[in-house]
Amino acid sequence: MEKTKRVTVDTREYVSMLRELTEQGHEVSMMIAGNSMSPFLVHQRDGIVFKKPDRELRRGDIVFYERMNGQFVCHRICRIRPEGFYLIGDAQIQVEGPIRREQIFGLITGVMRKGKRLAPGDFWWEFFEKVWLRIFPLRRPLVRLYAVVRSFGRKMDRNADTEA
């Protein structure tokens, strides 16, 4: 079995190139880096598929935007007000905003999660868009519980492997 070679590139340069492609009407994909969208999307395991927004953005949409400091971020819209969009990552409890519409350059149309393609309408997509978004005051204890359960599951897997 042939190993896949990984190449590291400058994030700003790479995302700028992807952004240009979306401006030309293409849909593009990339692996995510960072933990702000966990547990829905996991750092360097999952990927996003996005395009230039072609409709009015709404609450629950996952968007790709550029912060004023030049950092590129993928978060979910939690509120829309006249002054802009308010966004939050699925692992966060702090809302960011207002973000101006011109800062948003990508609408996430699909994700690769645990090796499977998910799109709007799929169970986990709908859960995080509709349920998880509404319960963000409970996120901190739920994310901690998720981490404990995940850690316990890994420990059980390792124990099963050593017993086999």
mmCIF file of C-alpha atoms in Angstrom:
data_model
loop_
_atom_site.group_PDB
_atom_site.id
_atom_site.type_symbol
_atom_site.label_atom_id
_atom_site.label_comp_id
_atom_site.label_asym_id
_atom_site.label_seq_id
_atom_site.Cartn_x
_atom_site.Cartn_y
_atom_site.Cartn_z
ATOM 1 C CA MET A 1 0.000 0.000 0.000
ATOM 2 C CA GLU A 2 1.428 3.341 -1.048
ATOM 3 C CA LYS A 3 1.630 6.086 1.573
ATOM 4 C CA THR A 4 0.167 9.492 0.824
ATOM 5 C CA LYS A 5 2.693 12.291 1.043
ATOM 6 C CA ARG A 6 1.573 15.399 2.933
ATOM 7 C CA VAL A 7 2.687 18.819 1.837
ATOM 8 C CA THR A 8 2.522 21.873 4.092
ATOM 9 C CA VAL A 9 1.586 25.188 2.493
ATOM 10 C CA ASP A 10 1.012 28.697 3.801
ATOM 11 C CA THR A 11 -2.607 28.861 4.960
ATOM 12 C CA ARG A 12 -3.166 32.465 3.866
ATOM 13 C CA GLU A 13 -1.830 31.727 0.381
ATOM 14 C CA TYR A 14 -3.817 28.492 0.067
ATOM 15 C CA VAL A 15 -7.127 29.949 1.269
ATOM 16 C CA SER A 16 -6.626 33.025 -0.924
ATOM 17 C CA MET A 17 -6.270 30.709 -3.926
ATOM 18 C CA LEU A 18 -9.410 28.780 -2.923
ATOM 19 C CA ARG A 19 -11.241 32.069 -2.446
ATOM 20 C CA GLU A 20 -10.305 33.122 -5.987
ATOM 21 C CA LEU A 21 -11.658 29.834 -7.330
ATOM 22 C CA THR A 22 -14.983 30.399 -5.555
ATOM 23 C CA GLU A 23 -15.151 33.897 -7.068
ATOM 24 C CA GLN A 24 -14.900 32.183 -10.468
ATOM 25 C CA GLY A 25 -17.896 29.998 -9.578
ATOM 26 C CA HIS A 26 -16.090 26.851 -8.427
ATOM 27 C CA GLU A 27 -16.877 24.776 -5.367
ATOM 28 C CA VAL A 28 -13.694 23.915 -3.430
ATOM 29 C CA SER A 29 -12.670 21.786 -0.481
ATOM 30 C CA MET A 30 -10.042 21.785 2.219
ATOM 31 C CA MET A 31 -9.150 20.011 5.435
ATOM 32 C CA ILE A 32 -9.924 22.031 8.538
ATOM 33 C CA ALA A 33 -7.365 23.155 11.076
ATOM 34 C CA GLY A 34 -8.380 24.149 14.580
ATOM 35 C CA ASN A 35 -10.897 22.910 17.107
ATOM 36 C CA SER A 36 -13.534 25.649 17.131
ATOM 37 C CA MET A 37 -16.061 23.546 15.157
ATOM 38 C CA SER A 38 -15.609 20.420 17.279
ATOM 39 C CA PRO A 39 -17.401 18.111 17.903
ATOM 40 C CA PHE A 40 -19.022 18.469 14.452
ATOM 41 C CA LEU A 41 -15.682 18.942 12.665
ATOM 42 C CA VAL A 42 -12.382 17.718 14.069
ATOM 43 C CA HIS A 43 -8.944 19.257 13.461
ATOM 44 C CA GLN A 44 -7.099 17.605 10.535
ATOM 45 C CA ARG A 45 -9.600 14.747 10.364
ATOM 46 C CA ASP A 46 -12.491 16.459 8.626
ATOM 47 C CA GLY A 47 -12.858 18.758 5.666
ATOM 48 C CA ILE A 48 -15.227 21.387 4.317
ATOM 49 C CA VAL A 49 -16.662 21.995 0.859
ATOM 50 C CA PHE A 50 -17.596 25.586 0.113
ATOM 51 C CA LYS A 51 -18.589 28.007 -2.604
ATOM 52 C CA LYS A 52 -19.300 31.685 -2.963
ATOM 53 C CA PRO A 53 -22.654 32.352 -1.258
ATOM 54 C CA ASP A 54 -25.362 32.363 -3.928
ATOM 55 C CA ARG A 55 -28.321 33.011 -1.654
ATOM 56 C CA GLU A 56 -29.184 35.070 1.382
ATOM 57 C CA LEU A 57 -27.316 33.789 4.423
ATOM 58 C CA ARG A 58 -29.395 32.563 7.362
ATOM 59 C CA ARG A 59 -29.089 31.421 10.953
ATOM 60 C CA GLY A 60 -27.407 28.034 11.204
ATOM 61 C CA ASP A 61 -25.362 28.389 7.999
ATOM 62 C CA ILE A 62 -21.690 27.528 8.296
ATOM 63 C CA VAL A 63 -19.638 30.209 6.593
ATOM 64 C CA PHE A 64 -15.983 30.884 5.848
ATOM 65 C CA TYR A 65 -14.861 34.445 6.516
ATOM 66 C CA GLU A 66 -11.833 36.625 7.014
ATOM 67 C CA ARG A 67 -11.351 38.424 10.302
ATOM 68 C CA MET A 68 -10.074 41.993 10.328
ATOM 69 C CA ASN A 69 -6.626 40.654 11.334
ATOM 70 C CA GLY A 70 -6.498 38.500 8.175
ATOM 71 C CA GLN A 71 -7.246 35.191 9.911
ATOM 72 C CA PHE A 72 -9.563 32.818 8.028
ATOM 73 C CA VAL A 73 -12.314 31.215 10.113
ATOM 74 C CA CYS A 74 -15.140 28.740 9.577
ATOM 75 C CA HIS A 75 -18.048 29.257 12.022
ATOM 76 C CA ARG A 76 -21.812 29.073 12.209
ATOM 77 C CA ILE A 77 -24.186 32.046 11.986
ATOM 78 C CA CYS A 78 -26.107 32.352 15.254
ATOM 79 C CA ARG A 79 -27.697 35.804 14.778
ATOM 80 C CA ILE A 80 -28.253 38.276 11.985
ATOM 81 C CA ARG A 81 -28.696 41.939 12.867
ATOM 82 C CA PRO A 82 -28.681 45.139 10.791
ATOM 83 C CA GLU A 83 -25.073 45.804 11.852
ATOM 84 C CA GLY A 84 -23.875 42.374 10.682
ATOM 85 C CA PHE A 85 -23.611 38.673 11.358
ATOM 86 C CA TYR A 86 -22.853 37.107 14.732
ATOM 87 C CA LEU A 87 -20.962 33.822 14.540
ATOM 88 C CA ILE A 88 -19.923 31.035 16.866
ATOM 89 C CA GLY A 89 -17.899 27.858 16.512
ATOM 90 C CA ASP A 90 -19.590 24.653 17.648
ATOM 91 C CA ALA A 91 -17.021 24.257 20.465
ATOM 92 C CA GLN A 92 -17.295 27.849 21.602
ATOM 93 C CA ILE A 93 -19.408 29.714 24.119
ATOM 94 C CA GLN A 94 -18.380 33.212 22.984
ATOM 95 C CA VAL A 95 -20.241 34.828 20.083
ATOM 96 C CA GLU A 96 -18.154 36.863 17.622
ATOM 97 C CA GLY A 97 -19.493 39.845 15.760
ATOM 98 C CA PRO A 98 -20.661 41.832 14.105
ATOM 99 C CA ILE A 99 -19.027 40.440 10.962
ATOM 100 C CA ARG A 100 -19.758 42.402 7.803
ATOM 101 C CA ARG A 101 -21.243 40.563 4.827
ATOM 102 C CA GLU A 102 -18.216 41.405 2.656
ATOM 103 C CA GLN A 103 -15.957 39.497 5.088
ATOM 104 C CA ILE A 104 -17.893 36.287 4.348
ATOM 105 C CA PHE A 105 -16.640 34.647 1.164
ATOM 106 C CA GLY A 106 -17.694 31.012 1.540
ATOM 107 C CA LEU A 107 -20.875 29.112 2.290
ATOM 108 C CA ILE A 108 -20.186 25.574 3.474
ATOM 109 C CA THR A 109 -22.233 23.232 1.286
ATOM 110 C CA GLY A 110 -20.895 19.943 2.593
ATOM 111 C CA VAL A 111 -18.357 18.384 4.908
ATOM 112 C CA MET A 112 -16.271 15.246 5.021
ATOM 113 C CA ARG A 113 -16.800 13.999 8.574
ATOM 114 C CA LYS A 114 -15.131 10.783 9.689
ATOM 115 C CA GLY A 115 -14.598 9.937 6.005
ATOM 116 C CA LYS A 116 -18.271 10.372 5.053
ATOM 117 C CA ARG A 117 -19.745 13.215 3.029
ATOM 118 C CA LEU A 118 -22.489 15.111 4.878
ATOM 119 C CA ALA A 119 -24.689 17.879 3.511
ATOM 120 C CA PRO A 120 -27.701 19.884 4.694
ATOM 121 C CA GLY A 121 -30.484 17.446 5.514
ATOM 122 C CA ASP A 122 -28.202 14.773 7.008
ATOM 123 C CA PHE A 123 -28.836 13.946 10.665
ATOM 124 C CA TRP A 124 -25.598 15.343 12.150
ATOM 125 C CA TRP A 125 -25.750 18.447 9.980
ATOM 126 C CA GLU A 126 -29.299 19.183 11.166
ATOM 127 C CA PHE A 127 -28.463 18.363 14.789
ATOM 128 C CA PHE A 128 -25.622 20.869 14.952
ATOM 129 C CA GLU A 129 -27.517 23.496 12.940
ATOM 130 C CA LYS A 130 -30.796 23.318 14.811
ATOM 131 C CA VAL A 131 -30.225 21.757 18.254
ATOM 132 C CA TRP A 132 -26.580 22.442 19.127
ATOM 133 C CA LEU A 133 -26.830 26.077 18.046
ATOM 134 C CA ARG A 134 -29.751 26.699 20.416
ATOM 135 C CA ILE A 135 -28.174 25.133 23.503
ATOM 136 C CA PHE A 136 -24.865 26.994 23.496
ATOM 137 C CA PRO A 137 -25.116 27.914 27.225
ATOM 138 C CA LEU A 138 -24.850 24.152 27.934
ATOM 139 C CA ARG A 139 -21.913 23.612 25.577
ATOM 140 C CA ARG A 140 -19.072 23.752 28.086
ATOM 141 C CA PRO A 141 -20.289 20.794 30.213
ATOM 142 C CA LEU A 142 -21.442 18.879 27.116
ATOM 143 C CA VAL A 143 -18.081 19.315 25.353
ATOM 144 C CA ARG A 144 -16.293 18.160 28.530
ATOM 145 C CA LEU A 145 -18.576 15.117 28.731
ATOM 146 C CA TYR A 146 -17.911 14.384 25.037
ATOM 147 C CA ALA A 147 -14.129 14.524 25.672
ATOM 148 C CA VAL A 148 -14.403 12.118 28.623
ATOM 149 C CA VAL A 149 -16.579 9.659 26.682
ATOM 150 C CA ARG A 150 -14.263 9.856 23.653
ATOM 151 C CA SER A 151 -11.188 9.296 25.848
ATOM 152 C CA PHE A 152 -12.877 6.347 27.566
ATOM 153 C CA GLY A 153 -13.785 4.858 24.177
ATOM 154 C CA ARG A 154 -10.180 5.120 22.980
ATOM 155 C CA LYS A 155 -8.951 3.483 26.189
ATOM 156 C CA MET A 156 -11.430 0.629 25.705
ATOM 157 C CA ASP A 157 -10.272 0.213 22.077
ATOM 158 C CA ARG A 158 -6.617 0.031 23.184
ATOM 159 C CA ASN A 159 -7.486 -2.521 25.865
ATOM 160 C CA ALA A 160 -9.396 -4.627 23.349
ATOM 161 C CA ASP A 161 -6.422 -4.496 20.957
ATOM 162 C CA THR A 162 -3.971 -5.688 23.632
ATOM 163 C CA GLU A 163 -6.266 -8.540 24.679
ATOM 164 C CA ALA A 164 -6.683 -9.809 21.114
#
